[in-house]
PDB file of C-alpha atoms in Angstrom:
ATOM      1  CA  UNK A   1       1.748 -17.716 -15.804  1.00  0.00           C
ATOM      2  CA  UNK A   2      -1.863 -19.110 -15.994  1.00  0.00           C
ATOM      3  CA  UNK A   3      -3.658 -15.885 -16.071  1.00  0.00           C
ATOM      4  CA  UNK A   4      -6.862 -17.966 -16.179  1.00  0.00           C
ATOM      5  CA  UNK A   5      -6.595 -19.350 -13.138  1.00  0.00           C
ATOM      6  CA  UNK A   6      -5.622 -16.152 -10.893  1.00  0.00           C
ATOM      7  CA  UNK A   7      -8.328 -15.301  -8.995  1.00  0.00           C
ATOM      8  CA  UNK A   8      -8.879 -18.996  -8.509  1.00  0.00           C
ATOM      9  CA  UNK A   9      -8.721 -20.665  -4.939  1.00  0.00           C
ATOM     10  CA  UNK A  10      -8.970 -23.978  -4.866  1.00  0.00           C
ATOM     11  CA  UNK A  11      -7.190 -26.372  -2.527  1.00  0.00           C
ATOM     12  CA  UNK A  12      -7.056 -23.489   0.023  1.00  0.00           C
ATOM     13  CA  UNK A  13      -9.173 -22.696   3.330  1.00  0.00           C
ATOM     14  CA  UNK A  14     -10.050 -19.441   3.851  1.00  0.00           C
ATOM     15  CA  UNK A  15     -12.113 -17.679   7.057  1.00  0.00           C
ATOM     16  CA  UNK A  16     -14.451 -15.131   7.324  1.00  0.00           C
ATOM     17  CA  UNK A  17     -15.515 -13.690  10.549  1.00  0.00           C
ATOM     18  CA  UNK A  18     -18.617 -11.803   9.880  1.00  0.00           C
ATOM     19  CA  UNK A  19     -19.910 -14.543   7.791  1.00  0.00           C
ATOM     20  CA  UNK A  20     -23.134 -14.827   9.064  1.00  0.00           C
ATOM     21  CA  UNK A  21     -24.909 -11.401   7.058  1.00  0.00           C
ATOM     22  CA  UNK A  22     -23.448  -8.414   5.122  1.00  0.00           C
ATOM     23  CA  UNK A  23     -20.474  -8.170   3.573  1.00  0.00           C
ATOM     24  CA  UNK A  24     -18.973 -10.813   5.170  1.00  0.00           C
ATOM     25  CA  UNK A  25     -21.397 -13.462   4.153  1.00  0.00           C
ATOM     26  CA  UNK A  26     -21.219 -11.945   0.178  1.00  0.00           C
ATOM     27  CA  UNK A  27     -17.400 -12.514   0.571  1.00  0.00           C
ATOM     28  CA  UNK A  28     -17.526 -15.921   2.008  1.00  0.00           C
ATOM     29  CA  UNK A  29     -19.713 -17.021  -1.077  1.00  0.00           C
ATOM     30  CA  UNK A  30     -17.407 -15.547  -3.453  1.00  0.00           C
ATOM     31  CA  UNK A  31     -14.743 -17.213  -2.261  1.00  0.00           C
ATOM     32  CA  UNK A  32     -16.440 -20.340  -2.144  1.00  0.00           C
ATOM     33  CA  UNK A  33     -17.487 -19.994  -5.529  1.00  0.00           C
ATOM     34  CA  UNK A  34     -13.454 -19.526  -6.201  1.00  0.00           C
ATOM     35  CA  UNK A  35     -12.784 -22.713  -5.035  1.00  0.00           C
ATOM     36  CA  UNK A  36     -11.931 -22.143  -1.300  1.00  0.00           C
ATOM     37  CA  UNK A  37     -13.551 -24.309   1.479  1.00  0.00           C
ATOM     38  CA  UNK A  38     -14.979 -21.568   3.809  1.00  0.00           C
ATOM     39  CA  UNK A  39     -15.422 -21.595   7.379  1.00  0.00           C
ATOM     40  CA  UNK A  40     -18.143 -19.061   7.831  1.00  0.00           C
ATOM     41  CA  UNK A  41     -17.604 -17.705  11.633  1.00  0.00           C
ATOM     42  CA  UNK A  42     -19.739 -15.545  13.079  1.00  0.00           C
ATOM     43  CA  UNK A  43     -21.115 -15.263  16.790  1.00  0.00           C
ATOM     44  CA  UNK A  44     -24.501 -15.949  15.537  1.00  0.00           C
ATOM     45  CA  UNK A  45     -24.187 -19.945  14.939  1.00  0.00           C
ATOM     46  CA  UNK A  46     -27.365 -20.387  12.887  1.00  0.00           C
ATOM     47  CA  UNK A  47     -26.761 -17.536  10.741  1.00  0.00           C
ATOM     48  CA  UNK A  48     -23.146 -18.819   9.610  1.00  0.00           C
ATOM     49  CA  UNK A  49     -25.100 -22.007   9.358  1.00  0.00           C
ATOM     50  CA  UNK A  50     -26.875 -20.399   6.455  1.00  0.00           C
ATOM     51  CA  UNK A  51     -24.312 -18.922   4.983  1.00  0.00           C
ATOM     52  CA  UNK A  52     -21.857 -22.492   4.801  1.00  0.00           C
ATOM     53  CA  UNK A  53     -24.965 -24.295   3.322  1.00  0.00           C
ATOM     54  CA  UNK A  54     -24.443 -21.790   0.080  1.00  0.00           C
ATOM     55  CA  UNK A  55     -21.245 -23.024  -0.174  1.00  0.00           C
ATOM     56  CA  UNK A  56     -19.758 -26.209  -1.647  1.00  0.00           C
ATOM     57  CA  UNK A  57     -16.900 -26.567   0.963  1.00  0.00           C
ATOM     58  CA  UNK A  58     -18.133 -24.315   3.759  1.00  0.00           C
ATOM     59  CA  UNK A  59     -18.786 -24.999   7.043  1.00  0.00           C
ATOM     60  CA  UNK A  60     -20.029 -22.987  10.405  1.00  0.00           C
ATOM     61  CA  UNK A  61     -17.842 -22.355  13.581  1.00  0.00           C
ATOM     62  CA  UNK A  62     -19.482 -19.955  16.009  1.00  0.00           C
ATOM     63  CA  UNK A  63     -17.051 -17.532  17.651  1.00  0.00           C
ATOM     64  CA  UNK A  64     -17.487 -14.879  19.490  1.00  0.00           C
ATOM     65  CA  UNK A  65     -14.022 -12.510  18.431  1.00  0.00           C
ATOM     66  CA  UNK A  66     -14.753 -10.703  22.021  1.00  0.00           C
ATOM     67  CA  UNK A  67     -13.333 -13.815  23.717  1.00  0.00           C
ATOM     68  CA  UNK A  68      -9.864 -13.462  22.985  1.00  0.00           C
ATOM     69  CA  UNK A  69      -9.150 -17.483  24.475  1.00  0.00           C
ATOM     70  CA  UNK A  70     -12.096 -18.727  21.637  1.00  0.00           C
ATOM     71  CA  UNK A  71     -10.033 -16.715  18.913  1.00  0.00           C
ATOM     72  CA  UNK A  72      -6.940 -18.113  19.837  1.00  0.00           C
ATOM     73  CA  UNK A  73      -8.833 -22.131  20.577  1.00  0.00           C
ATOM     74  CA  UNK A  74     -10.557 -21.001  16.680  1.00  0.00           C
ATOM     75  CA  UNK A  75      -7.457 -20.334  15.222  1.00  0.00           C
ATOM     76  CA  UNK A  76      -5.248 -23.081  16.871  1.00  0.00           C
ATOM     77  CA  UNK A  77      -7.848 -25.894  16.002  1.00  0.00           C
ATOM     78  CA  UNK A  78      -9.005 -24.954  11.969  1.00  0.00           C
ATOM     79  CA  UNK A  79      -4.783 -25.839  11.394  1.00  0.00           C
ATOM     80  CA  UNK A  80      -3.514 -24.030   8.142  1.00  0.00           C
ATOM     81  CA  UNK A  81      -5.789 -21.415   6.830  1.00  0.00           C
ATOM     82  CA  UNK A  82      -4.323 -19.357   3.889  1.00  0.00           C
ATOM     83  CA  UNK A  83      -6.972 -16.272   3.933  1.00  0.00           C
ATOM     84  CA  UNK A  84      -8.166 -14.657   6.738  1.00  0.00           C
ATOM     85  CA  UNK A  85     -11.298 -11.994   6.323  1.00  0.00           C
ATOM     86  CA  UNK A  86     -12.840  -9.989   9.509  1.00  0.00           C
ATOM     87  CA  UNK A  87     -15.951  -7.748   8.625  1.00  0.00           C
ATOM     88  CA  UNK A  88     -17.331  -7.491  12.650  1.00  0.00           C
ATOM     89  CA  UNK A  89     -18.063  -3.757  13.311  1.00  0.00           C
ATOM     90  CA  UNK A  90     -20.416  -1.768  15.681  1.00  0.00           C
ATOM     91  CA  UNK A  91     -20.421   1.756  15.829  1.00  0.00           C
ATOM     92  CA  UNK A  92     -22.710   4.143  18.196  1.00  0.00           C
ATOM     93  CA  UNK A  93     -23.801   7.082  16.382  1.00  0.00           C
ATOM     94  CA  UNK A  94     -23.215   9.736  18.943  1.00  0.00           C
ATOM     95  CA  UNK A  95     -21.278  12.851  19.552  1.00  0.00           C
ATOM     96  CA  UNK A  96     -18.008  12.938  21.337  1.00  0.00           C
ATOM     97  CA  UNK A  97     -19.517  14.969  24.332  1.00  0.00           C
ATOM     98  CA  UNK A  98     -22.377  12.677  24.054  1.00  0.00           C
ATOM     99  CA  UNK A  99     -20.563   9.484  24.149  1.00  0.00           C
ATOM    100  CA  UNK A 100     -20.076   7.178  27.823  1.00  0.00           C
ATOM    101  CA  UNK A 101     -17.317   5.023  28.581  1.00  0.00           C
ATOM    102  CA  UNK A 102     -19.262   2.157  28.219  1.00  0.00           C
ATOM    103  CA  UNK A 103     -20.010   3.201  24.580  1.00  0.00           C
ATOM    104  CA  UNK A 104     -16.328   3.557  23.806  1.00  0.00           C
ATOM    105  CA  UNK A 105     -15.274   0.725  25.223  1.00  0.00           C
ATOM    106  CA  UNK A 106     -17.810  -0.989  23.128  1.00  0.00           C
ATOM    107  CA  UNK A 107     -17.034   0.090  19.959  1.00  0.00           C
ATOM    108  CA  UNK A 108     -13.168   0.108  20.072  1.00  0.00           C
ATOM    109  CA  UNK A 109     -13.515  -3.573  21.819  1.00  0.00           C
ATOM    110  CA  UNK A 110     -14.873  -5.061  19.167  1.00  0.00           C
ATOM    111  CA  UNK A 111     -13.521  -2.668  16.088  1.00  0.00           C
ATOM    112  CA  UNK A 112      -9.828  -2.833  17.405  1.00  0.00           C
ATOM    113  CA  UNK A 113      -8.944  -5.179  19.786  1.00  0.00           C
ATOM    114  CA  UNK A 114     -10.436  -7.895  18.338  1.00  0.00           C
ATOM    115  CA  UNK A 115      -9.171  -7.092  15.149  1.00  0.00           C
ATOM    116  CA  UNK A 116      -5.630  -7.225  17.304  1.00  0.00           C
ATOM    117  CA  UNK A 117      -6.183 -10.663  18.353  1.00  0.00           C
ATOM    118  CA  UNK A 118      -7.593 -12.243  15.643  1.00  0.00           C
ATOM    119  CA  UNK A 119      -4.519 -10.769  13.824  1.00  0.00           C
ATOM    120  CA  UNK A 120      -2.405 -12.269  16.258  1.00  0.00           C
ATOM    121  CA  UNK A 121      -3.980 -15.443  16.687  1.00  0.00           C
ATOM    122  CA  UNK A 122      -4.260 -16.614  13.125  1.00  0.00           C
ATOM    123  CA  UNK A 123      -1.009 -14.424  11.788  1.00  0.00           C
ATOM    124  CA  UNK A 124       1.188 -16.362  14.066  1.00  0.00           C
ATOM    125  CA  UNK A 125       0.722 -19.592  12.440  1.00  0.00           C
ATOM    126  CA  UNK A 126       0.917 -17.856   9.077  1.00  0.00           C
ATOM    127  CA  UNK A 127       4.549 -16.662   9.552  1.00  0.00           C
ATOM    128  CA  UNK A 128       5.547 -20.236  10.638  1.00  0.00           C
ATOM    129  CA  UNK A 129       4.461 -21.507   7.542  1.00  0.00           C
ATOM    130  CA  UNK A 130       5.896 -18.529   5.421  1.00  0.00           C
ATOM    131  CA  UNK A 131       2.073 -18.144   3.130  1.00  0.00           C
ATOM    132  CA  UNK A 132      -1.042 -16.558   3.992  1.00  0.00           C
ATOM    133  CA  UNK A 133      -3.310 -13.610   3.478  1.00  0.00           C
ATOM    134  CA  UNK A 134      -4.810 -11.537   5.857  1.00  0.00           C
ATOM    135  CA  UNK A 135      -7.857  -9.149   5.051  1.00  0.00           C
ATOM    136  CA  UNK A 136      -9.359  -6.215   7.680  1.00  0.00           C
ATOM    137  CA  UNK A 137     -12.132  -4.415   6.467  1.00  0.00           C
ATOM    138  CA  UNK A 138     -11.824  -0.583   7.922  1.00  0.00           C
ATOM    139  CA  UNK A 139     -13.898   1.800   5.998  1.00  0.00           C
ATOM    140  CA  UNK A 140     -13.710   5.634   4.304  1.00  0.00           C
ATOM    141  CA  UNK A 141     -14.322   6.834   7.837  1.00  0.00           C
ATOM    142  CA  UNK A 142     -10.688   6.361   8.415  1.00  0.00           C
ATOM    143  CA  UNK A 143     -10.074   9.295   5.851  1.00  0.00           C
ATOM    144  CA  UNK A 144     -13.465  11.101   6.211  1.00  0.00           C
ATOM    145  CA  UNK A 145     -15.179  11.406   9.074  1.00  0.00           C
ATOM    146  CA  UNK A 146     -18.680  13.587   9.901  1.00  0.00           C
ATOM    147  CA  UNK A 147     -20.148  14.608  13.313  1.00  0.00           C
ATOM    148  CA  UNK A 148     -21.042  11.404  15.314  1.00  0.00           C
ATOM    149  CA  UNK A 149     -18.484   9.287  13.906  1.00  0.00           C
ATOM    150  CA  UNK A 150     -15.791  10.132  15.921  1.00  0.00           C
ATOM    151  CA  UNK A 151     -15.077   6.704  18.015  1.00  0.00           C
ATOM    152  CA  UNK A 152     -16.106   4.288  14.887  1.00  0.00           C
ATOM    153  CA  UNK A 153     -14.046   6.345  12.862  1.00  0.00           C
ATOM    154  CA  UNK A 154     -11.046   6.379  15.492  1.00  0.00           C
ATOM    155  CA  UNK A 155     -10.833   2.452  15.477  1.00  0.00           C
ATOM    156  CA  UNK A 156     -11.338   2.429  11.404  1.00  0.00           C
ATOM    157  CA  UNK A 157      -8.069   4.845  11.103  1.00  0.00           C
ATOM    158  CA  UNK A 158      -6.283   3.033  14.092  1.00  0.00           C
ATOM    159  CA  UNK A 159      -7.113  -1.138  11.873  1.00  0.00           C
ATOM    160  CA  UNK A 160      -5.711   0.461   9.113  1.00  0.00           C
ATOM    161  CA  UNK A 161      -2.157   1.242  10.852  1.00  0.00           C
ATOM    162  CA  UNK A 162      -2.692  -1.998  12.681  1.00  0.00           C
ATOM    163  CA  UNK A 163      -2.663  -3.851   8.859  1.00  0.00           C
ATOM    164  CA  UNK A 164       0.092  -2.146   7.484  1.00  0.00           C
ATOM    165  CA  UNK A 165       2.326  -2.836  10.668  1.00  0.00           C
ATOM    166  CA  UNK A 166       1.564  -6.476  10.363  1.00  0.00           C
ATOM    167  CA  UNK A 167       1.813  -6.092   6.798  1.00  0.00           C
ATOM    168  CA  UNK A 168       5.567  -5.086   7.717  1.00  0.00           C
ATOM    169  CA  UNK A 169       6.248  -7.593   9.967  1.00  0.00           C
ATOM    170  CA  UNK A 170       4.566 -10.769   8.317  1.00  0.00           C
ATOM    171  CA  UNK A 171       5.652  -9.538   4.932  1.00  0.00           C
ATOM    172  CA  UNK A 172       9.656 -11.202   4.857  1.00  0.00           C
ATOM    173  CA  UNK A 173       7.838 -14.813   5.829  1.00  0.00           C
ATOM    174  CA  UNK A 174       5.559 -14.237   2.910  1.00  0.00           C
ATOM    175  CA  UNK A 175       2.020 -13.119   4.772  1.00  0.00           C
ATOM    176  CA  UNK A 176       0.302 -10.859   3.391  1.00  0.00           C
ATOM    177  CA  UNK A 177      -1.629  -8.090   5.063  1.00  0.00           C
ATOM    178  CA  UNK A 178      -4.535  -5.524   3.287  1.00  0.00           C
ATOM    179  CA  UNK A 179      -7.226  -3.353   4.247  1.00  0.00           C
ATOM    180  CA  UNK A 180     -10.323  -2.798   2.359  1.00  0.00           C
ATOM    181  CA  UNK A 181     -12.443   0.338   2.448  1.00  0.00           C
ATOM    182  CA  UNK A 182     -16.212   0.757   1.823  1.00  0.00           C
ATOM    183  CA  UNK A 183     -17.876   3.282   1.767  1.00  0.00           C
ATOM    184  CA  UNK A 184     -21.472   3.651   1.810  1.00  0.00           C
ATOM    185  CA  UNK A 185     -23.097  -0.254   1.667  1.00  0.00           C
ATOM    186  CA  UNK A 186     -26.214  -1.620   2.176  1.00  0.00           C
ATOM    187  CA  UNK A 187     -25.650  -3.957   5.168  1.00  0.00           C
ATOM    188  CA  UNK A 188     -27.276  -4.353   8.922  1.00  0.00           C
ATOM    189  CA  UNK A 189     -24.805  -2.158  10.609  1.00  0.00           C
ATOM    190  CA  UNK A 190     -26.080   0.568   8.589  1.00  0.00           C
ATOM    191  CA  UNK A 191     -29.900  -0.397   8.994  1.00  0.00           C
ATOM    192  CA  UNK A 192     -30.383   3.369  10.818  1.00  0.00           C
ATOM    193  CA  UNK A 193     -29.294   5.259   7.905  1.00  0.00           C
ATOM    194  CA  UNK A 194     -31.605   2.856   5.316  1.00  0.00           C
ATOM    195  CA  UNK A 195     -34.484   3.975   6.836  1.00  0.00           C
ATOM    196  CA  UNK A 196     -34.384   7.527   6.745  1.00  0.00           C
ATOM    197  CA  UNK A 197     -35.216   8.389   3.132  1.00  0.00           C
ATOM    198  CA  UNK A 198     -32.947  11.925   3.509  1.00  0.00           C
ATOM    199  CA  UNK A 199     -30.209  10.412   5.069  1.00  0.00           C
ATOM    200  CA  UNK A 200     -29.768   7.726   2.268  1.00  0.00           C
ATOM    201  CA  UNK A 201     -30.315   9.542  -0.664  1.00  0.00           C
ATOM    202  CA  UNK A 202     -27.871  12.710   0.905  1.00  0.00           C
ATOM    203  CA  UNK A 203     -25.089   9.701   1.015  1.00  0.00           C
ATOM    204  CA  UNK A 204     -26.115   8.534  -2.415  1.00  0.00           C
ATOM    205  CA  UNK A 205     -25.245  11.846  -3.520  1.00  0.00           C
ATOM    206  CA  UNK A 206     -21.878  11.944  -1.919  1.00  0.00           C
ATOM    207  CA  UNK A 207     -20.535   9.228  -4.438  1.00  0.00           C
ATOM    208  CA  UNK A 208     -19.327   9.457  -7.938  1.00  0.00           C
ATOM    209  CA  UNK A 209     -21.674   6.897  -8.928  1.00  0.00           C
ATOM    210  CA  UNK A 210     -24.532   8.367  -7.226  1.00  0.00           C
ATOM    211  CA  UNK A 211     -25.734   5.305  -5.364  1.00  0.00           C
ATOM    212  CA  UNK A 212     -24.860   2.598  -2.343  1.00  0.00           C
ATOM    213  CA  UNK A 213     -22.960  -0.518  -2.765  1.00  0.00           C
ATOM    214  CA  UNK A 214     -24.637  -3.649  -2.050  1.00  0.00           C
ATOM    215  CA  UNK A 215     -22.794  -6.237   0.068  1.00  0.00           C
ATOM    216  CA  UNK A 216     -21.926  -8.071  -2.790  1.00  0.00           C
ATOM    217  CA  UNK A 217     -20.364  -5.435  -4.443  1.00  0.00           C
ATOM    218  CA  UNK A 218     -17.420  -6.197  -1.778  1.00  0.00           C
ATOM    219  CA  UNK A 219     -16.826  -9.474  -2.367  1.00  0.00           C
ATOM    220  CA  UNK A 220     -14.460  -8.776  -5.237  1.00  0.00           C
ATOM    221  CA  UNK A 221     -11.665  -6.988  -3.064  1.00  0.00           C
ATOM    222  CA  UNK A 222     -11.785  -9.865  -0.905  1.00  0.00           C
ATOM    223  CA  UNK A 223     -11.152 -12.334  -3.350  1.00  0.00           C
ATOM    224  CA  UNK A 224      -8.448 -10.564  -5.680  1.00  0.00           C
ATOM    225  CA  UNK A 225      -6.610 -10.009  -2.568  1.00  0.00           C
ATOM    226  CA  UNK A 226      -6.640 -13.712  -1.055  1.00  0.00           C
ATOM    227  CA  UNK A 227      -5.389 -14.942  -4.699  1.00  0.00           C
ATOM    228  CA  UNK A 228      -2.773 -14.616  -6.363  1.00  0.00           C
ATOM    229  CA  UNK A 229      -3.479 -11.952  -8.610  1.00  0.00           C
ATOM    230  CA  UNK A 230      -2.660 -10.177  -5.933  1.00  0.00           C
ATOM    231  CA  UNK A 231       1.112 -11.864  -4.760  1.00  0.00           C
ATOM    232  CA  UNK A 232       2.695  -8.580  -4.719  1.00  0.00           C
ATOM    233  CA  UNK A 233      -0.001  -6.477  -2.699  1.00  0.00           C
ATOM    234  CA  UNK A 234       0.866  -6.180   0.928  1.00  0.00           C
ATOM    235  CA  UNK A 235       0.327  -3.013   3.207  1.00  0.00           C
ATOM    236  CA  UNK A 236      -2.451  -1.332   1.181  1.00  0.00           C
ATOM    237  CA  UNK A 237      -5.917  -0.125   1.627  1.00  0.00           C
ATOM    238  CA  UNK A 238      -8.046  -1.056  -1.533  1.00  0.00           C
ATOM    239  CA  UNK A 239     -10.805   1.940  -1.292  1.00  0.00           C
ATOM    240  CA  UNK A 240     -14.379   0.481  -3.125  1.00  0.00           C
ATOM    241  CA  UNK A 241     -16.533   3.764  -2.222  1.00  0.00           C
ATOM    242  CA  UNK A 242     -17.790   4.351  -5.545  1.00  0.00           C
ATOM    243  CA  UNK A 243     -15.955   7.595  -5.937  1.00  0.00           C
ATOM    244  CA  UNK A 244     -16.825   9.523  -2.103  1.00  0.00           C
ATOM    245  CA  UNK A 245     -13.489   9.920  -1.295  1.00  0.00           C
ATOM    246  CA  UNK A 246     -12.148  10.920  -4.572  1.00  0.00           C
ATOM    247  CA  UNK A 247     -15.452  13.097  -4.963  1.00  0.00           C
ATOM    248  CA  UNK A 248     -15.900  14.819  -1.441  1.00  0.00           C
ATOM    249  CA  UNK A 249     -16.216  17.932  -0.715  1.00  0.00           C
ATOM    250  CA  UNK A 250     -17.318  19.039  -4.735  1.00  0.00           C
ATOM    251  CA  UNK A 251     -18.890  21.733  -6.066  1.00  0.00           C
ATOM    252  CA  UNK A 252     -20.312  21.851  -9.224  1.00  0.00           C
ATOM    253  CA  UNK A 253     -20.617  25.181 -10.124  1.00  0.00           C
ATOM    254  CA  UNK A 254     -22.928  26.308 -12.790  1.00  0.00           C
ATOM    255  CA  UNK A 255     -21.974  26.619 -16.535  1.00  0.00           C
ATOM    256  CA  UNK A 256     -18.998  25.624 -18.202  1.00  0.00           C
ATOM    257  CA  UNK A 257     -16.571  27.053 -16.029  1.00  0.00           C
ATOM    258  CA  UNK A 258     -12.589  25.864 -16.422  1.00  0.00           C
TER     259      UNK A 258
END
């Protein structure tokens, strides 16, 4: 085994949906830097654009995952791809009684059934060719949820059991399927939160580490699990929170205690 070369990618394509800001631009430049040619996807064109031109071997597609015939045209022209990564989210911050239809079927269209297709549309030729790894970001809202989180964290829980079914299916051809899990990061979709001084500090303090993640601080889930150092990793949910979930809910009381 050449333990110096596991992480590395080279000679393989990988593609990130979400490339075009946040954590899935970070994690299309890591794995460029890795070796892998990159095709940065995102609806926004230009802003994948940017994102390629970081990258040795990366290149933009625009696709918009909410057009289930351009995931399945994306997926059918790129050929053989050996890592996919999806990082598209929304989420509206409301309360259930609060929410609309419209609201719900925004937010699950785009967090779940999207995340279906693109699953199915770039799986598929995965299991024919018996290699591949597939990457879904959900997020510690699928285990811990707070008032006006309800729908985002819904879909989060419901990719997660999406994965690991794949994961179960794909697995005896040799695919690979994972989950990661942030929790609190410093990216556009959480742009609200940034702003409000209370709010961010408050989620500071619910990690171990008592800070937020930059987007960057991502990127290297996605790459250990597209490489080999992780061969034998299928069906899991690699949780980068900085400690909230393990954390939650404590009480430090005063003094020594026991």
């Amino acid at each position: 085994m050449d333990y110096a070369r596991l992480f590395r990618l080279d000679g393989r394509r990988a593609v990130v949906v979400g490339a075009g800001s946040g954590i899935g631009r970070e994690s299309a430049l890591a794995l460029g830097a890795h070796g892998a040619e990159v095709v940065c996807a995102d609806r926004d064109e230009a802003a994948a654009a940017g994102t390629a031109a970081e990258i040795e071997r990366g290149w933009a597609l625009g696709l918009d995952v909410l057009d289930a015939g351009a995931v399945e045209r994306a997926a059918r022209d790129l050929g053989d791809v050996d890592a996919l990564v999806f990082t598209a989210a929304t989420n509206v911050r409301k309360r259930l009684l609060d929410y609309t239809p419209e609201e719900f079927d925004r937010v699950t269209g785009l967090n779940l059934r999207a995340s279906f297709d693109l699953v199915r549309a770039f799986g598929a030729p995965m299991v024919r060719r018996g290699r591949g790894s597939i990457i879904g970001f959900s997020s510690i809202r699928a285990f811990s949820v707070e008032p006006g989180q309800g729908v985002y964290a819904a879909t989060k829980a419901g990719l997660i059991q999406l994965l690991r079914t794949a994961a179960a299916e794909f697995g005896p051809s040799g695919v690979r399927v994972n989950a990661v899990a942030p929790g609190v990061a410093e990216t556009p979709l959480t742009a609200q939160i940034k702003n409000d001084p209370a709010w961010y500090d408050a989620y500071a303090g619910k990690t171990a580490l008592g800070r937020w993640a930059g987007a960057e601080e991502l990127a290297g889930a996605v790459v250990y699990l597209a490489s080999d150092a992780a061969s034998y990793v299928t069906g899991s949910v690699l949780t980068v929170d900085g400690g909230w979930t393990a954390v939650d809910g404590r009480y430090d009381p005063p003094g020594a205690g026991c």
